[in-house]
Amino acid sequence: MYIEQAYKGLSDSWRYLVGLLVVFFFWQILGAFPLLAALMAKAGSLAVLGSADMGMMVDILGTNTLLFLMLLSFVIGLISLFVYVRWVHKQRIVELTTSRKKIDFKRILFAFSVWALVSTAFIVVDIVLSPEDYEFNFKLGPFVVLAIISIVMIPLQTSMEEYYMRGYMMQGLGMVAKNRWVPLTVTSLLFGIMHVFNPEVAKMGYGILIFYIGTGFFLGILTLMDEGLELALGFHAANNLTAALLVTADWTAFQTDSLYRDVSDPVLGWDVLVPVFVVYPLLLYIFSKKYKWSNWKDRLTGPVASEATFLAENNGEREL
């Protein structure tokens, strides 16, 4: 009963509405200040901020500094979310994470390992089949710095997205809608829309949103079927970490000193559709067998228990 974990704190709808706005402000507005300040200091002019695209920011700051400052906004957002949940909702972070008594780090590691292997295999196969599309980009010094930044910061970045979208927002929408399909649908669509300003969309068109929205539904299904964020946390961290370390391109959100650079002219193709319609269903099947999922309809679309019912089943106690 993951959504119902919100009842263990203060679950008034106004707390969620204010929380979404407050955390968004810290994440997207205050979190951007270090990057803006660094650009101004390096460029020596406010005018650069109005015209700076990804390529210009890389030229001004360098890839690793830019990556660190971009990821820092997510860390600021994650801290603000945890503080707000603890002090305004009086909810423990474990209850924002899972319906289990404690966070299952083995689940996080399993999902991370599975997707790191699969995504790495896809990249290796594509390099072997289309070597003309890639340039070997390895430089020891910059790559070591990239690896340190990525290993430390990217799991925090992906955790922010998961806790905000499939944690906090999913529990809040579940409290309001009193069912599971509304939070699943809304958070999945918003996850896709959230990526609309990524440079990949500008380069490949809005059709790539199929991948982002499909990924949102996949992660939402993981969360509801497994009654916790652990699998989604592991998967998302593996996805972004392998992307940052293995392959970069001038048209991606992460422009890094990775092992390879994709120099092809990207087009929408099988690499967008296969993960959503083939790979993700196979992963859901694997996870369902490993963790013995059942009752799919109720877990994904069924009602959310009332507060009175939930508290009665938990000895009438809130863990404030």
PDB file of N, CA and C in Angstrom, residues 190-265:
ATOM      1  N   LEU A 190       3.284  13.868 -17.152  1.00  0.00           N
ATOM      2  CA  LEU A 190       4.098  15.011 -16.740  1.00  0.00           C
ATOM      3  C   LEU A 190       5.587  14.702 -16.854  1.00  0.00           C
ATOM      4  N   PHE A 191       5.961  13.459 -16.584  1.00  0.00           N
ATOM      5  CA  PHE A 191       7.362  13.070 -16.724  1.00  0.00           C
ATOM      6  C   PHE A 191       7.815  13.254 -18.171  1.00  0.00           C
ATOM      7  N   GLY A 192       6.952  12.881 -19.115  1.00  0.00           N
ATOM      8  CA  GLY A 192       7.287  13.080 -20.519  1.00  0.00           C
ATOM      9  C   GLY A 192       7.343  14.549 -20.890  1.00  0.00           C
ATOM     10  N   ILE A 193       6.342  15.311 -20.444  1.00  0.00           N
ATOM     11  CA  ILE A 193       6.300  16.739 -20.768  1.00  0.00           C
ATOM     12  C   ILE A 193       7.480  17.482 -20.149  1.00  0.00           C
ATOM     13  N   MET A 194       7.924  17.026 -18.989  1.00  0.00           N
ATOM     14  CA  MET A 194       9.054  17.657 -18.297  1.00  0.00           C
ATOM     15  C   MET A 194      10.312  17.651 -19.165  1.00  0.00           C
ATOM     16  N   HIS A 195      10.402  16.707 -20.107  1.00  0.00           N
ATOM     17  CA  HIS A 195      11.582  16.606 -20.960  1.00  0.00           C
ATOM     18  C   HIS A 195      11.414  17.326 -22.303  1.00  0.00           C
ATOM     19  N   VAL A 196      10.333  18.091 -22.454  1.00  0.00           N
ATOM     20  CA  VAL A 196      10.044  18.684 -23.753  1.00  0.00           C
ATOM     21  C   VAL A 196      11.092  19.715 -24.156  1.00  0.00           C
ATOM     22  N   PHE A 197      11.779  20.303 -23.184  1.00  0.00           N
ATOM     23  CA  PHE A 197      12.798  21.300 -23.502  1.00  0.00           C
ATOM     24  C   PHE A 197      14.193  20.695 -23.653  1.00  0.00           C
ATOM     25  N   ASN A 198      14.303  19.374 -23.542  1.00  0.00           N
ATOM     26  CA  ASN A 198      15.588  18.726 -23.788  1.00  0.00           C
ATOM     27  C   ASN A 198      16.035  18.951 -25.229  1.00  0.00           C
ATOM     28  N   PRO A 199      17.328  19.103 -25.466  1.00  0.00           N
ATOM     29  CA  PRO A 199      17.797  19.310 -26.834  1.00  0.00           C
ATOM     30  C   PRO A 199      17.473  18.146 -27.771  1.00  0.00           C
ATOM     31  N   GLU A 200      17.280  16.946 -27.219  1.00  0.00           N
ATOM     32  CA  GLU A 200      16.899  15.809 -28.070  1.00  0.00           C
ATOM     33  C   GLU A 200      15.572  16.057 -28.773  1.00  0.00           C
ATOM     34  N   VAL A 201      14.649  16.726 -28.090  1.00  0.00           N
ATOM     35  CA  VAL A 201      13.332  17.000 -28.677  1.00  0.00           C
ATOM     36  C   VAL A 201      13.471  18.002 -29.810  1.00  0.00           C
ATOM     37  N   ALA A 202      14.286  19.031 -29.599  1.00  0.00           N
ATOM     38  CA  ALA A 202      14.503  20.024 -30.652  1.00  0.00           C
ATOM     39  C   ALA A 202      15.146  19.391 -31.883  1.00  0.00           C
ATOM     40  N   LYS A 203      16.017  18.403 -31.663  1.00  0.00           N
ATOM     41  CA  LYS A 203      16.738  17.774 -32.764  1.00  0.00           C
ATOM     42  C   LYS A 203      15.899  16.728 -33.486  1.00  0.00           C
ATOM     43  N   MET A 204      15.124  15.921 -32.712  1.00  0.00           N
ATOM     44  CA  MET A 204      14.438  14.764 -33.292  1.00  0.00           C
ATOM     45  C   MET A 204      12.935  14.952 -33.426  1.00  0.00           C
ATOM     46  N   GLY A 205      12.384  15.998 -32.830  1.00  0.00           N
ATOM     47  CA  GLY A 205      10.953  16.230 -32.929  1.00  0.00           C
ATOM     48  C   GLY A 205      10.190  15.668 -31.745  1.00  0.00           C
ATOM     49  N   TYR A 206       8.912  16.007 -31.678  1.00  0.00           N
ATOM     50  CA  TYR A 206       8.094  15.626 -30.525  1.00  0.00           C
ATOM     51  C   TYR A 206       7.804  14.129 -30.463  1.00  0.00           C
ATOM     52  N   GLY A 207       8.084  13.416 -31.528  1.00  0.00           N
ATOM     53  CA  GLY A 207       7.866  11.976 -31.509  1.00  0.00           C
ATOM     54  C   GLY A 207       8.677  11.264 -30.447  1.00  0.00           C
ATOM     55  N   ILE A 208       9.820  11.860 -30.044  1.00  0.00           N
ATOM     56  CA  ILE A 208      10.648  11.215 -29.026  1.00  0.00           C
ATOM     57  C   ILE A 208       9.973  11.240 -27.665  1.00  0.00           C
ATOM     58  N   LEU A 209       8.935  12.070 -27.518  1.00  0.00           N
ATOM     59  CA  LEU A 209       8.198  12.076 -26.257  1.00  0.00           C
ATOM     60  C   LEU A 209       7.523  10.732 -25.999  1.00  0.00           C
ATOM     61  N   ILE A 210       7.324   9.933 -27.064  1.00  0.00           N
ATOM     62  CA  ILE A 210       6.817   8.568 -26.871  1.00  0.00           C
ATOM     63  C   ILE A 210       7.733   7.807 -25.914  1.00  0.00           C
ATOM     64  N   PHE A 211       9.046   8.003 -26.105  1.00  0.00           N
ATOM     65  CA  PHE A 211      10.004   7.318 -25.234  1.00  0.00           C
ATOM     66  C   PHE A 211       9.912   7.836 -23.806  1.00  0.00           C
ATOM     67  N   TYR A 212       9.866   9.151 -23.636  1.00  0.00           N
ATOM     68  CA  TYR A 212       9.838   9.721 -22.287  1.00  0.00           C
ATOM     69  C   TYR A 212       8.544   9.385 -21.551  1.00  0.00           C
ATOM     70  N   ILE A 213       7.412   9.507 -22.245  1.00  0.00           N
ATOM     71  CA  ILE A 213       6.136   9.175 -21.607  1.00  0.00           C
ATOM     72  C   ILE A 213       6.056   7.680 -21.329  1.00  0.00           C
ATOM     73  N   GLY A 214       6.519   6.871 -22.279  1.00  0.00           N
ATOM     74  CA  GLY A 214       6.539   5.424 -22.064  1.00  0.00           C
ATOM     75  C   GLY A 214       7.417   5.042 -20.880  1.00  0.00           C
ATOM     76  N   THR A 215       8.565   5.722 -20.745  1.00  0.00           N
ATOM     77  CA  THR A 215       9.433   5.469 -19.599  1.00  0.00           C
ATOM     78  C   THR A 215       8.735   5.879 -18.310  1.00  0.00           C
ATOM     79  N   GLY A 216       7.986   6.998 -18.350  1.00  0.00           N
ATOM     80  CA  GLY A 216       7.234   7.421 -17.175  1.00  0.00           C
ATOM     81  C   GLY A 216       6.220   6.370 -16.747  1.00  0.00           C
ATOM     82  N   PHE A 217       5.495   5.798 -17.703  1.00  0.00           N
ATOM     83  CA  PHE A 217       4.528   4.742 -17.366  1.00  0.00           C
ATOM     84  C   PHE A 217       5.248   3.506 -16.830  1.00  0.00           C
ATOM     85  N   PHE A 218       6.365   3.152 -17.427  1.00  0.00           N
ATOM     86  CA  PHE A 218       7.127   1.990 -16.953  1.00  0.00           C
ATOM     87  C   PHE A 218       7.560   2.175 -15.500  1.00  0.00           C
ATOM     88  N   LEU A 219       8.114   3.337 -15.175  1.00  0.00           N
ATOM     89  CA  LEU A 219       8.569   3.600 -13.811  1.00  0.00           C
ATOM     90  C   LEU A 219       7.400   3.700 -12.837  1.00  0.00           C
ATOM     91  N   GLY A 220       6.275   4.255 -13.308  1.00  0.00           N
ATOM     92  CA  GLY A 220       5.090   4.317 -12.465  1.00  0.00           C
ATOM     93  C   GLY A 220       4.525   2.941 -12.161  1.00  0.00           C
ATOM     94  N   ILE A 221       4.521   2.069 -13.164  1.00  0.00           N
ATOM     95  CA  ILE A 221       4.053   0.700 -12.959  1.00  0.00           C
ATOM     96  C   ILE A 221       4.980  -0.034 -11.991  1.00  0.00           C
ATOM     97  N   LEU A 222       6.285   0.149 -12.154  1.00  0.00           N
ATOM     98  CA  LEU A 222       7.231  -0.441 -11.208  1.00  0.00           C
ATOM     99  C   LEU A 222       6.895  -0.027  -9.780  1.00  0.00           C
ATOM    100  N   THR A 223       6.643   1.259  -9.595  1.00  0.00           N
ATOM    101  CA  THR A 223       6.399   1.793  -8.257  1.00  0.00           C
ATOM    102  C   THR A 223       5.131   1.222  -7.644  1.00  0.00           C
ATOM    103  N   LEU A 224       4.052   1.183  -8.409  1.00  0.00           N
ATOM    104  CA  LEU A 224       2.778   0.709  -7.865  1.00  0.00           C
ATOM    105  C   LEU A 224       2.761  -0.807  -7.686  1.00  0.00           C
ATOM    106  N   MET A 225       3.323  -1.541  -8.632  1.00  0.00           N
ATOM    107  CA  MET A 225       3.305  -2.990  -8.514  1.00  0.00           C
ATOM    108  C   MET A 225       4.229  -3.466  -7.388  1.00  0.00           C
ATOM    109  N   ASP A 226       5.358  -2.787  -7.199  1.00  0.00           N
ATOM    110  CA  ASP A 226       6.302  -3.204  -6.170  1.00  0.00           C
ATOM    111  C   ASP A 226       6.061  -2.483  -4.854  1.00  0.00           C
ATOM    112  N   GLU A 227       5.076  -1.579  -4.827  1.00  0.00           N
ATOM    113  CA  GLU A 227       4.717  -0.839  -3.611  1.00  0.00           C
ATOM    114  C   GLU A 227       5.907  -0.086  -3.018  1.00  0.00           C
ATOM    115  N   GLY A 228       6.692   0.546  -3.900  1.00  0.00           N
ATOM    116  CA  GLY A 228       7.824   1.334  -3.434  1.00  0.00           C
ATOM    117  C   GLY A 228       8.642   1.857  -4.598  1.00  0.00           C
ATOM    118  N   LEU A 229       9.515   2.802  -4.302  1.00  0.00           N
ATOM    119  CA  LEU A 229      10.317   3.473  -5.322  1.00  0.00           C
ATOM    120  C   LEU A 229      11.627   2.755  -5.642  1.00  0.00           C
ATOM    121  N   GLU A 230      11.974   1.722  -4.907  1.00  0.00           N
ATOM    122  CA  GLU A 230      13.320   1.176  -5.001  1.00  0.00           C
ATOM    123  C   GLU A 230      13.715   0.772  -6.433  1.00  0.00           C
ATOM    124  N   LEU A 231      12.853   0.035  -7.127  1.00  0.00           N
ATOM    125  CA  LEU A 231      13.195  -0.411  -8.475  1.00  0.00           C
ATOM    126  C   LEU A 231      13.328   0.767  -9.428  1.00  0.00           C
ATOM    127  N   ALA A 232      12.429   1.734  -9.300  1.00  0.00           N
ATOM    128  CA  ALA A 232      12.496   2.930 -10.156  1.00  0.00           C
ATOM    129  C   ALA A 232      13.765   3.727  -9.881  1.00  0.00           C
ATOM    130  N   LEU A 233      14.162   3.837  -8.615  1.00  0.00           N
ATOM    131  CA  LEU A 233      15.391   4.549  -8.261  1.00  0.00           C
ATOM    132  C   LEU A 233      16.606   3.890  -8.906  1.00  0.00           C
ATOM    133  N   GLY A 234      16.691   2.576  -8.832  1.00  0.00           N
ATOM    134  CA  GLY A 234      17.824   1.867  -9.405  1.00  0.00           C
ATOM    135  C   GLY A 234      17.871   1.961 -10.914  1.00  0.00           C
ATOM    136  N   PHE A 235      16.724   1.772 -11.557  1.00  0.00           N
ATOM    137  CA  PHE A 235      16.652   1.832 -13.021  1.00  0.00           C
ATOM    138  C   PHE A 235      17.062   3.203 -13.526  1.00  0.00           C
ATOM    139  N   HIS A 236      16.479   4.252 -12.964  1.00  0.00           N
ATOM    140  CA  HIS A 236      16.714   5.612 -13.445  1.00  0.00           C
ATOM    141  C   HIS A 236      18.173   6.007 -13.277  1.00  0.00           C
ATOM    142  N   ALA A 237      18.770   5.640 -12.140  1.00  0.00           N
ATOM    143  CA  ALA A 237      20.180   5.962 -11.919  1.00  0.00           C
ATOM    144  C   ALA A 237      21.069   5.261 -12.950  1.00  0.00           C
ATOM    145  N   ALA A 238      20.793   3.995 -13.235  1.00  0.00           N
ATOM    146  CA  ALA A 238      21.582   3.255 -14.217  1.00  0.00           C
ATOM    147  C   ALA A 238      21.451   3.864 -15.600  1.00  0.00           C
ATOM    148  N   ASN A 239      20.241   4.267 -15.969  1.00  0.00           N
ATOM    149  CA  ASN A 239      20.000   4.842 -17.294  1.00  0.00           C
ATOM    150  C   ASN A 239      20.827   6.098 -17.516  1.00  0.00           C
ATOM    151  N   ASN A 240      20.782   7.033 -16.566  1.00  0.00           N
ATOM    152  CA  ASN A 240      21.483   8.298 -16.750  1.00  0.00           C
ATOM    153  C   ASN A 240      22.987   8.158 -16.567  1.00  0.00           C
ATOM    154  N   LEU A 241      23.393   7.251 -15.692  1.00  0.00           N
ATOM    155  CA  LEU A 241      24.824   7.081 -15.454  1.00  0.00           C
ATOM    156  C   LEU A 241      25.515   6.482 -16.673  1.00  0.00           C
ATOM    157  N   THR A 242      24.921   5.465 -17.277  1.00  0.00           N
ATOM    158  CA  THR A 242      25.529   4.872 -18.469  1.00  0.00           C
ATOM    159  C   THR A 242      25.531   5.867 -19.625  1.00  0.00           C
ATOM    160  N   ALA A 243      24.460   6.670 -19.729  1.00  0.00           N
ATOM    161  CA  ALA A 243      24.408   7.675 -20.792  1.00  0.00           C
ATOM    162  C   ALA A 243      25.518   8.704 -20.629  1.00  0.00           C
ATOM    163  N   ALA A 244      25.760   9.132 -19.404  1.00  0.00           N
ATOM    164  CA  ALA A 244      26.781  10.153 -19.160  1.00  0.00           C
ATOM    165  C   ALA A 244      28.190   9.622 -19.390  1.00  0.00           C
ATOM    166  N   LEU A 245      28.439   8.367 -19.031  1.00  0.00           N
ATOM    167  CA  LEU A 245      29.792   7.836 -19.080  1.00  0.00           C
ATOM    168  C   LEU A 245      30.165   7.237 -20.434  1.00  0.00           C
ATOM    169  N   LEU A 246      29.191   6.697 -21.148  1.00  0.00           N
ATOM    170  CA  LEU A 246      29.528   5.928 -22.347  1.00  0.00           C
ATOM    171  C   LEU A 246      29.432   6.715 -23.643  1.00  0.00           C
ATOM    172  N   VAL A 247      28.345   7.464 -23.842  1.00  0.00           N
ATOM    173  CA  VAL A 247      28.138   8.138 -25.129  1.00  0.00           C
ATOM    174  C   VAL A 247      27.586   9.535 -24.916  1.00  0.00           C
ATOM    175  N   THR A 248      28.156  10.499 -25.615  1.00  0.00           N
ATOM    176  CA  THR A 248      27.623  11.860 -25.611  1.00  0.00           C
ATOM    177  C   THR A 248      27.404  12.305 -27.051  1.00  0.00           C
ATOM    178  N   ALA A 249      26.702  13.408 -27.213  1.00  0.00           N
ATOM    179  CA  ALA A 249      26.471  13.998 -28.533  1.00  0.00           C
ATOM    180  C   ALA A 249      26.171  15.471 -28.350  1.00  0.00           C
ATOM    181  N   ASP A 250      26.302  16.225 -29.420  1.00  0.00           N
ATOM    182  CA  ASP A 250      26.052  17.663 -29.339  1.00  0.00           C
ATOM    183  C   ASP A 250      24.580  17.980 -29.153  1.00  0.00           C
ATOM    184  N   TRP A 251      23.696  16.989 -29.328  1.00  0.00           N
ATOM    185  CA  TRP A 251      22.255  17.259 -29.273  1.00  0.00           C
ATOM    186  C   TRP A 251      21.587  16.586 -28.075  1.00  0.00           C
ATOM    187  N   THR A 252      22.380  16.183 -27.072  1.00  0.00           N
ATOM    188  CA  THR A 252      21.807  15.524 -25.895  1.00  0.00           C
ATOM    189  C   THR A 252      21.846  16.445 -24.684  1.00  0.00           C
ATOM    190  N   ALA A 253      21.014  16.122 -23.690  1.00  0.00           N
ATOM    191  CA  ALA A 253      20.960  16.935 -22.474  1.00  0.00           C
ATOM    192  C   ALA A 253      22.277  16.856 -21.706  1.00  0.00           C
ATOM    193  N   PHE A 254      22.921  15.677 -21.714  1.00  0.00           N
ATOM    194  CA  PHE A 254      24.222  15.512 -21.082  1.00  0.00           C
ATOM    195  C   PHE A 254      25.300  15.573 -22.163  1.00  0.00           C
ATOM    196  N   GLN A 255      26.101  16.638 -22.162  1.00  0.00           N
ATOM    197  CA  GLN A 255      27.263  16.710 -23.040  1.00  0.00           C
ATOM    198  C   GLN A 255      28.490  16.554 -22.151  1.00  0.00           C
ATOM    199  N   THR A 256      29.129  15.390 -22.263  1.00  0.00           N
ATOM    200  CA  THR A 256      30.164  15.023 -21.306  1.00  0.00           C
ATOM    201  C   THR A 256      31.427  14.538 -22.008  1.00  0.00           C
ATOM    202  N   ASP A 257      32.485  14.357 -21.225  1.00  0.00           N
ATOM    203  CA  ASP A 257      33.733  13.761 -21.725  1.00  0.00           C
ATOM    204  C   ASP A 257      33.636  12.248 -21.638  1.00  0.00           C
ATOM    205  N   SER A 258      32.640  11.689 -22.299  1.00  0.00           N
ATOM    206  CA  SER A 258      32.358  10.254 -22.227  1.00  0.00           C
ATOM    207  C   SER A 258      33.323   9.465 -23.112  1.00  0.00           C
ATOM    208  N   LEU A 259      33.174   8.131 -23.071  1.00  0.00           N
ATOM    209  CA  LEU A 259      34.071   7.277 -23.849  1.00  0.00           C
ATOM    210  C   LEU A 259      33.898   7.479 -25.352  1.00  0.00           C
ATOM    211  N   TYR A 260      32.675   7.652 -25.791  1.00  0.00           N
ATOM    212  CA  TYR A 260      32.387   7.813 -27.212  1.00  0.00           C
ATOM    213  C   TYR A 260      31.546   9.055 -27.448  1.00  0.00           C
ATOM    214  N   ARG A 261      31.659   9.585 -28.664  1.00  0.00           N
ATOM    215  CA  ARG A 261      30.820  10.690 -29.104  1.00  0.00           C
ATOM    216  C   ARG A 261      30.009  10.231 -30.316  1.00  0.00           C
ATOM    217  N   ASP A 262      28.708  10.408 -30.244  1.00  0.00           N
ATOM    218  CA  ASP A 262      27.826  10.069 -31.359  1.00  0.00           C
ATOM    219  C   ASP A 262      27.848  11.223 -32.351  1.00  0.00           C
ATOM    220  N   VAL A 263      28.335  10.964 -33.563  1.00  0.00           N
ATOM    221  CA  VAL A 263      28.461  12.012 -34.575  1.00  0.00           C
ATOM    222  C   VAL A 263      27.427  11.841 -35.680  1.00  0.00           C
ATOM    223  N   SER A 264      26.473  10.950 -35.483  1.00  0.00           N
ATOM    224  CA  SER A 264      25.450  10.716 -36.498  1.00  0.00           C
ATOM    225  C   SER A 264      24.392  11.819 -36.475  1.00  0.00           C
ATOM    226  N   ASP A 265      23.603  11.882 -37.526  1.00  0.00           N
ATOM    227  CA  ASP A 265      22.456  12.780 -37.572  1.00  0.00           C
ATOM    228  C   ASP A 265      21.249  11.982 -37.081  1.00  0.00           C
TER     229      ASP A 265
END
